[in-house]
Amino acid sequence: MNVRTKYHGELNIDEQHIIRFPRGLPGFVDEKRFVLLPLADTPFVILQSVDTPALGFVLIEPFSYFPAYEIELDEATLEQLGIESERDVALYAILTVADPFDNTTANLQAPVVINARKRIGKQVILTNTPYKTKHRLFPEKVAT
C-alpha cells in the first residue's frame, strides 16, 4: 500500500510492517496504525502514522544514548501487548527535536513499547520512576 509520509515522501509499505496501536498514542487516540522508518545515516527512526501523513515522531533506541536506562513493564501492559519474552520487545523514546539540535531531548518517562513479533505497540507512561519527559541527548555546553 502507498503511504504518504512526513519525512520520506510517498512510500510503498508492506502491510505486514504496520504496527497497531489499539489505543492510539496519548494525544492521538485515533491514530492506530504506524510504521517505523529509519532515517538514513542516523540512529533515528520515524514512527510514521499510516493514516495521517503529517504525523511522524522522531524516535531513538534509548540505550544508545542512555546505557543505564531500564524500565519495568506492568502486567497489564505485558498482557495488552502480548509480550511473552524480552526478545519480543522493541523500545523507543520519542524525541523533541530542538533548534539547535544539541538541545534535543528524549522522553524517557513515556517510552514507545512495541511487541515486534506481534506488531502491537503502546506508549507507556511510567510512574514512580526517576525518568522525565525531557532528557538531553547531548551534554549541555558550558560557556568558556
Tab-separated table of N, CA and C in Angstrom:
chain	number	residue	atom	x	y	z
A	1	MET	N	0.840	-1.177	0.000
A	1	MET	CA	0.000	0.000	0.000
A	1	MET	C	0.887	1.244	0.000
A	2	ASN	N	0.427	2.292	-0.662
A	2	ASN	CA	1.180	3.541	-0.687
A	2	ASN	C	0.818	4.390	0.522
A	3	VAL	N	1.838	4.943	1.156
A	3	VAL	CA	1.654	5.778	2.338
A	3	VAL	C	2.426	7.079	2.129
A	4	ARG	N	1.745	8.190	2.291
A	4	ARG	CA	2.425	9.480	2.260
A	4	ARG	C	2.996	9.730	3.655
A	5	THR	N	4.243	10.183	3.700
A	5	THR	CA	4.926	10.323	4.981
A	5	THR	C	5.412	11.753	5.193
A	6	LYS	N	5.711	12.056	6.445
A	6	LYS	CA	6.184	13.393	6.798
A	6	LYS	C	7.599	13.653	6.296
A	7	TYR	N	8.475	12.657	6.380
A	7	TYR	CA	9.893	12.877	6.079
A	7	TYR	C	10.401	12.131	4.845
A	8	HIS	N	9.695	11.121	4.379
A	8	HIS	CA	10.208	10.268	3.313
A	8	HIS	C	9.421	10.366	2.014
A	9	GLY	N	8.466	11.276	1.904
A	9	GLY	CA	7.642	11.340	0.705
A	9	GLY	C	6.664	10.176	0.677
A	10	GLU	N	6.266	9.763	-0.523
A	10	GLU	CA	5.332	8.645	-0.627
A	10	GLU	C	6.118	7.348	-0.737
A	11	LEU	N	5.719	6.362	0.064
A	11	LEU	CA	6.407	5.074	0.091
A	11	LEU	C	5.410	3.942	-0.110
A	12	ASN	N	5.908	2.860	-0.687
A	12	ASN	CA	5.112	1.644	-0.770
A	12	ASN	C	5.456	0.803	0.458
A	13	ILE	N	4.472	0.593	1.322
A	13	ILE	CA	4.679	-0.105	2.587
A	13	ILE	C	3.996	-1.468	2.526
A	14	ASP	N	4.734	-2.487	2.906
A	14	ASP	CA	4.155	-3.814	3.045
A	14	ASP	C	3.255	-3.797	4.290
A	15	GLU	N	2.006	-4.174	4.126
A	15	GLU	CA	1.064	-4.104	5.254
A	15	GLU	C	1.512	-4.943	6.449
A	16	GLN	N	2.378	-5.919	6.226
A	16	GLN	CA	2.898	-6.725	7.341
A	16	GLN	C	3.799	-5.904	8.256
A	17	HIS	N	4.258	-4.733	7.804
A	17	HIS	CA	5.139	-3.894	8.616
A	17	HIS	C	4.366	-2.886	9.461
A	18	ILE	N	3.063	-2.842	9.307
A	18	ILE	CA	2.250	-1.907	10.085
A	18	ILE	C	2.172	-2.380	11.539
A	19	ILE	N	2.384	-1.429	12.439
A	19	ILE	CA	2.293	-1.693	13.874
A	19	ILE	C	0.982	-1.102	14.362
A	20	ARG	N	0.205	-1.924	15.007
A	20	ARG	CA	-1.095	-1.461	15.518
A	20	ARG	C	-0.925	-0.912	16.932
A	21	PHE	N	-1.523	0.230	17.163
A	21	PHE	CA	-1.603	0.835	18.498
A	21	PHE	C	-3.085	0.867	18.835
A	22	PRO	N	-3.613	-0.193	19.458
A	22	PRO	CA	-5.069	-0.300	19.658
A	22	PRO	C	-5.692	0.893	20.384
A	23	ARG	N	-4.927	1.550	21.230
A	23	ARG	CA	-5.461	2.711	21.968
A	23	ARG	C	-4.877	4.024	21.462
A	24	GLY	N	-4.257	4.006	20.298
A	24	GLY	CA	-3.623	5.207	19.779
A	24	GLY	C	-2.440	5.593	20.647
A	25	LEU	N	-2.036	6.844	20.532
A	25	LEU	CA	-0.981	7.396	21.375
A	25	LEU	C	-1.597	8.514	22.199
A	26	PRO	N	-1.029	8.805	23.385
A	26	PRO	CA	-1.559	9.930	24.162
A	26	PRO	C	-1.614	11.200	23.296
A	27	GLY	N	-2.787	11.795	23.248
A	27	GLY	CA	-2.982	12.987	22.418
A	27	GLY	C	-3.360	12.672	20.988
A	28	PHE	N	-3.267	11.408	20.598
A	28	PHE	CA	-3.578	10.985	19.223
A	28	PHE	C	-4.329	9.654	19.279
A	29	VAL	N	-5.436	9.641	19.998
A	29	VAL	CA	-6.126	8.375	20.263
A	29	VAL	C	-6.727	7.742	19.010
A	30	ASP	N	-6.928	8.552	17.959
A	30	ASP	CA	-7.494	7.992	16.731
A	30	ASP	C	-6.428	7.442	15.790
A	31	GLU	N	-5.164	7.660	16.120
A	31	GLU	CA	-4.060	7.161	15.286
A	31	GLU	C	-3.681	5.769	15.771
A	32	LYS	N	-4.022	4.780	14.993
A	32	LYS	CA	-3.841	3.402	15.464
A	32	LYS	C	-2.918	2.556	14.593
A	33	ARG	N	-2.454	3.129	13.477
A	33	ARG	CA	-1.583	2.349	12.593
A	33	ARG	C	-0.340	3.181	12.257
A	34	PHE	N	0.824	2.593	12.523
A	34	PHE	CA	2.095	3.281	12.290
A	34	PHE	C	3.079	2.310	11.632
A	35	VAL	N	4.102	2.880	11.048
A	35	VAL	CA	5.248	2.092	10.576
A	35	VAL	C	6.510	2.763	11.103
A	36	LEU	N	7.555	1.981	11.254
A	36	LEU	CA	8.866	2.504	11.643
A	36	LEU	C	9.698	2.672	10.379
A	37	LEU	N	10.205	3.884	10.189
A	37	LEU	CA	11.013	4.183	9.013
A	37	LEU	C	12.357	4.743	9.464
A	38	PRO	N	13.454	4.039	9.199
A	38	PRO	CA	14.766	4.554	9.594
A	38	PRO	C	15.093	5.838	8.831
A	39	LEU	N	15.781	6.747	9.499
A	39	LEU	CA	16.320	7.926	8.825
A	39	LEU	C	17.735	7.564	8.410
A	40	ALA	N	17.994	7.589	7.129
A	40	ALA	CA	19.280	7.131	6.595
A	40	ALA	C	20.449	7.836	7.265
A	41	ASP	N	21.467	7.061	7.555
A	41	ASP	CA	22.736	7.562	8.109
A	41	ASP	C	22.581	8.263	9.457
A	42	THR	N	21.548	7.892	10.198
A	42	THR	CA	21.363	8.437	11.549
A	42	THR	C	20.932	7.287	12.462
A	43	PRO	N	20.987	7.499	13.779
A	43	PRO	CA	20.439	6.482	14.691
A	43	PRO	C	18.932	6.659	14.903
A	44	PHE	N	18.321	7.562	14.180
A	44	PHE	CA	16.927	7.903	14.414
A	44	PHE	C	15.982	7.107	13.530
A	45	VAL	N	14.777	6.921	14.047
A	45	VAL	CA	13.716	6.198	13.350
A	45	VAL	C	12.469	7.068	13.425
A	46	ILE	N	11.674	7.039	12.364
A	46	ILE	CA	10.420	7.783	12.371
A	46	ILE	C	9.273	6.815	12.637
A	47	LEU	N	8.455	7.148	13.625
A	47	LEU	CA	7.203	6.423	13.851
A	47	LEU	C	6.154	7.194	13.062
A	48	GLN	N	5.865	6.683	11.867
A	48	GLN	CA	5.017	7.382	10.913
A	48	GLN	C	3.595	6.840	10.946
A	49	SER	N	2.640	7.741	11.105
A	49	SER	CA	1.243	7.339	11.000
A	49	SER	C	0.965	6.897	9.575
A	50	VAL	N	0.241	5.812	9.437
A	50	VAL	CA	-0.147	5.329	8.116
A	50	VAL	C	-1.289	6.183	7.565
A	51	ASP	N	-2.094	6.738	8.446
A	51	ASP	CA	-3.307	7.432	8.024
A	51	ASP	C	-3.182	8.951	7.977
A	52	THR	N	-2.190	9.519	8.642
A	52	THR	CA	-2.027	10.974	8.677
A	52	THR	C	-0.603	11.310	8.256
A	53	PRO	N	-0.419	11.735	7.009
A	53	PRO	CA	0.948	11.952	6.503
A	53	PRO	C	1.771	12.921	7.343
A	54	ALA	N	1.160	13.926	7.922
A	54	ALA	CA	1.929	14.931	8.670
A	54	ALA	C	2.342	14.458	10.056
A	55	LEU	N	1.892	13.266	10.468
A	55	LEU	CA	2.176	12.790	11.821
A	55	LEU	C	3.300	11.752	11.808
A	56	GLY	N	4.468	12.199	12.210
A	56	GLY	CA	5.630	11.319	12.312
A	56	GLY	C	6.472	11.756	13.500
A	57	PHE	N	6.777	10.827	14.368
A	57	PHE	CA	7.573	11.115	15.559
A	57	PHE	C	8.996	10.615	15.340
A	58	VAL	N	9.951	11.412	15.783
A	58	VAL	CA	11.355	11.001	15.704
A	58	VAL	C	11.666	10.207	16.971
A	59	LEU	N	12.200	9.009	16.788
A	59	LEU	CA	12.488	8.104	17.909
A	59	LEU	C	13.965	7.720	17.921
A	60	ILE	N	14.397	7.283	19.088
A	60	ILE	CA	15.695	6.619	19.222
A	60	ILE	C	15.508	5.376	20.065
A	61	GLU	N	16.425	4.448	19.905
A	61	GLU	CA	16.514	3.369	20.881
A	61	GLU	C	17.241	3.979	22.066
A	62	PRO	N	16.597	4.082	23.219
A	62	PRO	CA	17.170	4.872	24.311
A	62	PRO	C	18.519	4.376	24.811
A	63	PHE	N	18.793	3.104	24.666
A	63	PHE	CA	20.038	2.548	25.205
A	63	PHE	C	21.280	3.095	24.481
A	64	SER	N	21.089	3.613	23.280
A	64	SER	CA	22.207	4.198	22.538
A	64	SER	C	22.735	5.446	23.227
A	65	TYR	N	21.848	6.195	23.844
A	65	TYR	CA	22.233	7.455	24.485
A	65	TYR	C	22.188	7.364	26.008
A	66	PHE	N	21.421	6.440	26.535
A	66	PHE	CA	21.247	6.312	27.991
A	66	PHE	C	21.459	4.837	28.359
A	67	PRO	N	22.732	4.384	28.380
A	67	PRO	CA	23.006	2.951	28.560
A	67	PRO	C	22.437	2.361	29.843
A	68	ALA	N	22.247	3.167	30.878
A	68	ALA	CA	21.728	2.637	32.142
A	68	ALA	C	20.200	2.649	32.195
A	69	TYR	N	19.566	3.091	31.107
A	69	TYR	CA	18.104	3.185	31.094
A	69	TYR	C	17.489	1.798	31.251
A	70	GLU	N	16.540	1.702	32.155
A	70	GLU	CA	15.804	0.446	32.290
A	70	GLU	C	14.415	0.759	32.816
A	71	ILE	N	13.482	-0.054	32.384
A	71	ILE	CA	12.104	0.113	32.835
A	71	ILE	C	11.561	-1.264	33.183
A	72	GLU	N	10.482	-1.228	33.924
A	72	GLU	CA	9.779	-2.470	34.221
A	72	GLU	C	8.339	-2.280	33.760
A	73	LEU	N	7.891	-3.167	32.903
A	73	LEU	CA	6.521	-3.078	32.398
A	73	LEU	C	5.586	-3.816	33.342
A	74	ASP	N	4.416	-3.212	33.599
A	74	ASP	CA	3.462	-3.872	34.492
A	74	ASP	C	2.735	-5.001	33.754
A	75	GLU	N	2.078	-5.819	34.535
A	75	GLU	CA	1.398	-6.994	33.962
A	75	GLU	C	0.351	-6.598	32.926
A	76	ALA	N	-0.368	-5.500	33.178
A	76	ALA	CA	-1.413	-5.064	32.241
A	76	ALA	C	-0.814	-4.738	30.869
A	77	THR	N	0.331	-4.070	30.866
A	77	THR	CA	0.978	-3.731	29.594
A	77	THR	C	1.476	-4.984	28.893
A	78	LEU	N	2.086	-5.883	29.671
A	78	LEU	CA	2.563	-7.137	29.071
A	78	LEU	C	1.416	-7.886	28.411
A	79	GLU	N	0.268	-7.885	29.099
A	79	GLU	CA	-0.897	-8.588	28.566
A	79	GLU	C	-1.466	-7.873	27.344
A	80	GLN	N	-1.586	-6.538	27.429
A	80	GLN	CA	-2.129	-5.771	26.298
A	80	GLN	C	-1.311	-5.982	25.034
A	81	LEU	N	0.004	-6.058	25.202
A	81	LEU	CA	0.877	-6.172	24.035
A	81	LEU	C	1.214	-7.624	23.689
A	82	GLY	N	0.747	-8.553	24.498
A	82	GLY	CA	1.010	-9.968	24.222
A	82	GLY	C	2.483	-10.316	24.344
A	83	ILE	N	3.188	-9.637	25.241
A	83	ILE	CA	4.624	-9.854	25.415
A	83	ILE	C	4.847	-11.077	26.293
A	84	GLU	N	5.619	-12.019	25.755
A	84	GLU	CA	5.922	-13.239	26.485
A	84	GLU	C	7.388	-13.315	26.881
A	85	SER	N	8.222	-12.513	26.207
A	85	SER	CA	9.663	-12.573	26.439
A	85	SER	C	10.259	-11.197	26.155
A	86	GLU	N	11.404	-10.908	26.799
A	86	GLU	CA	12.107	-9.653	26.498
A	86	GLU	C	12.453	-9.561	25.020
A	87	ARG	N	12.649	-10.714	24.410
A	87	ARG	CA	13.013	-10.722	22.988
A	87	ARG	C	11.896	-10.179	22.103
A	88	ASP	N	10.661	-10.143	22.618
A	88	ASP	CA	9.533	-9.613	21.853
A	88	ASP	C	9.557	-8.095	21.785
A	89	VAL	N	10.303	-7.469	22.699
A	89	VAL	CA	10.154	-6.028	22.934
A	89	VAL	C	11.139	-5.191	22.127
A	90	ALA	N	10.596	-4.179	21.465
A	90	ALA	CA	11.396	-3.100	20.900
A	90	ALA	C	10.997	-1.849	21.664
A	91	LEU	N	11.990	-1.106	22.115
A	91	LEU	CA	11.731	0.033	22.984
A	91	LEU	C	12.320	1.284	22.352
A	92	TYR	N	11.530	2.354	22.335
A	92	TYR	CA	11.971	3.615	21.740
A	92	TYR	C	11.585	4.767	22.647
A	93	ALA	N	12.316	5.858	22.509
A	93	ALA	CA	11.973	7.111	23.181
A	93	ALA	C	11.660	8.149	22.101
A	94	ILE	N	10.604	8.912	22.329
A	94	ILE	CA	10.232	9.980	21.408
A	94	ILE	C	11.110	11.197	21.698
A	95	LEU	N	11.631	11.775	20.638
A	95	LEU	CA	12.471	12.959	20.771
A	95	LEU	C	11.658	14.232	20.583
A	96	THR	N	12.074	15.252	21.302
A	96	THR	CA	11.630	16.606	20.996
A	96	THR	C	12.827	17.262	20.331
A	97	VAL	N	12.738	17.377	19.014
A	97	VAL	CA	13.863	17.895	18.239
A	97	VAL	C	13.895	19.417	18.380
A	98	ALA	N	15.055	19.919	18.797
A	98	ALA	CA	15.210	21.354	19.052
A	98	ALA	C	16.141	21.981	18.023
A	99	ASP	N	16.076	23.268	17.958
A	99	ASP	CA	16.991	24.050	17.140
A	99	ASP	C	17.702	25.023	18.070
A	100	PRO	N	18.981	24.834	18.313
A	100	PRO	CA	19.892	23.900	17.670
A	100	PRO	C	19.667	22.461	18.141
A	101	PHE	N	20.085	21.536	17.288
A	101	PHE	CA	19.838	20.117	17.541
A	101	PHE	C	20.466	19.647	18.845
A	102	ASP	N	21.542	20.295	19.275
A	102	ASP	CA	22.213	19.922	20.528
A	102	ASP	C	21.276	20.003	21.729
A	103	ASN	N	20.191	20.742	21.613
A	103	ASN	CA	19.241	20.879	22.721
A	103	ASN	C	18.089	19.876	22.644
A	104	THR	N	18.174	18.929	21.724
A	104	THR	CA	17.133	17.907	21.568
A	104	THR	C	17.033	17.056	22.831
A	105	THR	N	15.810	16.700	23.186
A	105	THR	CA	15.586	15.890	24.384
A	105	THR	C	14.822	14.610	24.042
A	106	ALA	N	14.949	13.643	24.935
A	106	ALA	CA	14.251	12.365	24.790
A	106	ALA	C	13.275	12.196	25.948
A	107	ASN	N	12.110	11.681	25.631
A	107	ASN	CA	11.100	11.394	26.646
A	107	ASN	C	11.326	9.974	27.161
A	108	LEU	N	11.998	9.883	28.304
A	108	LEU	CA	12.265	8.566	28.889
A	108	LEU	C	11.159	8.132	29.835
A	109	GLN	N	10.272	9.048	30.167
A	109	GLN	CA	9.175	8.718	31.080
A	109	GLN	C	8.024	8.017	30.357
A	110	ALA	N	7.956	8.186	29.051
A	110	ALA	CA	6.843	7.584	28.300
A	110	ALA	C	7.381	6.907	27.042
A	111	PRO	N	8.077	5.789	27.229
A	111	PRO	CA	8.649	5.106	26.058
A	111	PRO	C	7.571	4.464	25.188
A	112	VAL	N	7.915	4.295	23.920
A	112	VAL	CA	7.068	3.542	22.998
A	112	VAL	C	7.534	2.097	23.063
A	113	VAL	N	6.629	1.226	23.461
A	113	VAL	CA	6.942	-0.189	23.617
A	113	VAL	C	6.215	-0.949	22.504
A	114	ILE	N	6.960	-1.758	21.777
A	114	ILE	CA	6.382	-2.496	20.649
A	114	ILE	C	6.684	-3.978	20.820
A	115	ASN	N	5.643	-4.779	20.680
A	115	ASN	CA	5.860	-6.219	20.560
A	115	ASN	C	6.210	-6.432	19.095
A	116	ALA	N	7.500	-6.579	18.827
A	116	ALA	CA	7.977	-6.663	17.453
A	116	ALA	C	7.467	-7.910	16.741
A	117	ARG	N	7.204	-8.940	17.495
A	117	ARG	CA	6.714	-10.194	16.893
A	117	ARG	C	5.261	-10.070	16.470
A	118	LYS	N	4.441	-9.440	17.307
A	118	LYS	CA	3.007	-9.330	17.015
A	118	LYS	C	2.623	-8.005	16.382
A	119	ARG	N	3.599	-7.069	16.294
A	119	ARG	CA	3.359	-5.767	15.663
A	119	ARG	C	2.258	-4.991	16.392
A	120	ILE	N	2.350	-4.957	17.711
A	120	ILE	CA	1.415	-4.201	18.551
A	120	ILE	C	2.237	-3.245	19.403
A	121	GLY	N	1.771	-1.989	19.523
A	121	GLY	CA	2.526	-1.017	20.279
A	121	GLY	C	1.685	-0.199	21.225
A	122	LYS	N	2.400	0.490	22.108
A	122	LYS	CA	1.756	1.344	23.094
A	122	LYS	C	2.806	2.319	23.611
A	123	GLN	N	2.379	3.549	23.841
A	123	GLN	CA	3.252	4.471	24.567
A	123	GLN	C	2.911	4.317	26.031
A	124	VAL	N	3.868	3.863	26.798
A	124	VAL	CA	3.663	3.559	28.212
A	124	VAL	C	4.117	4.745	29.048
A	125	ILE	N	3.231	5.262	29.880
A	125	ILE	CA	3.593	6.360	30.778
A	125	ILE	C	4.001	5.751	32.108
A	126	LEU	N	5.297	5.902	32.427
A	126	LEU	CA	5.842	5.302	33.640
A	126	LEU	C	5.523	6.177	34.847
A	127	THR	N	5.201	5.524	35.953
A	127	THR	CA	5.012	6.242	37.217
A	127	THR	C	6.046	5.709	38.200
A	128	ASN	N	6.288	6.458	39.256
A	128	ASN	CA	7.304	6.062	40.238
A	128	ASN	C	8.635	5.749	39.569
A	129	THR	N	9.077	6.676	38.748
A	129	THR	CA	10.322	6.499	38.015
A	129	THR	C	11.136	7.779	38.108
A	130	PRO	N	12.457	7.659	38.066
A	130	PRO	CA	13.271	8.888	38.056
A	130	PRO	C	13.284	9.564	36.694
A	131	TYR	N	12.731	8.905	35.677
A	131	TYR	CA	12.801	9.450	34.327
A	131	TYR	C	11.774	10.546	34.119
A	132	LYS	N	12.167	11.505	33.301
A	132	LYS	CA	11.330	12.660	32.979
A	132	LYS	C	11.028	12.670	31.490
A	133	THR	N	10.251	13.652	31.094
A	133	THR	CA	9.878	13.767	29.677
A	133	THR	C	10.955	14.453	28.855
A	134	LYS	N	11.933	15.061	29.500
A	134	LYS	CA	12.973	15.785	28.751
A	134	LYS	C	14.358	15.469	29.308
A	135	HIS	N	15.027	14.526	28.683
A	135	HIS	CA	16.424	14.216	28.999
A	135	HIS	C	17.261	14.621	27.792
A	136	ARG	N	18.239	15.459	28.035
A	136	ARG	CA	19.089	15.921	26.933
A	136	ARG	C	19.834	14.750	26.297
A	137	LEU	N	19.882	14.745	24.965
A	137	LEU	CA	20.672	13.724	24.268
A	137	LEU	C	22.164	14.007	24.384
A	138	PHE	N	22.477	15.293	24.425
A	138	PHE	CA	23.871	15.703	24.439
A	138	PHE	C	24.116	16.554	25.676
A	139	PRO	N	25.312	16.460	26.272
A	139	PRO	CA	25.598	17.284	27.449
A	139	PRO	C	25.480	18.768	27.104
A	140	GLU	N	25.035	19.512	28.103
A	140	GLU	CA	24.915	20.945	27.905
A	140	GLU	C	26.301	21.553	27.755
A	141	LYS	N	26.429	22.434	26.786
A	141	LYS	CA	27.727	23.083	26.574
A	141	LYS	C	27.930	24.154	27.623
A	142	VAL	N	29.151	24.189	28.112
A	142	VAL	CA	29.487	25.185	29.118
A	142	VAL	C	30.250	26.318	28.432
A	143	ALA	N	29.806	27.539	28.667
A	143	ALA	CA	30.490	28.687	28.064
A	143	ALA	C	31.886	28.816	28.646
A	144	THR	N	32.845	29.131	27.791
A	144	THR	CA	34.216	29.299	28.290
A	144	THR	C	34.653	30.742	28.191
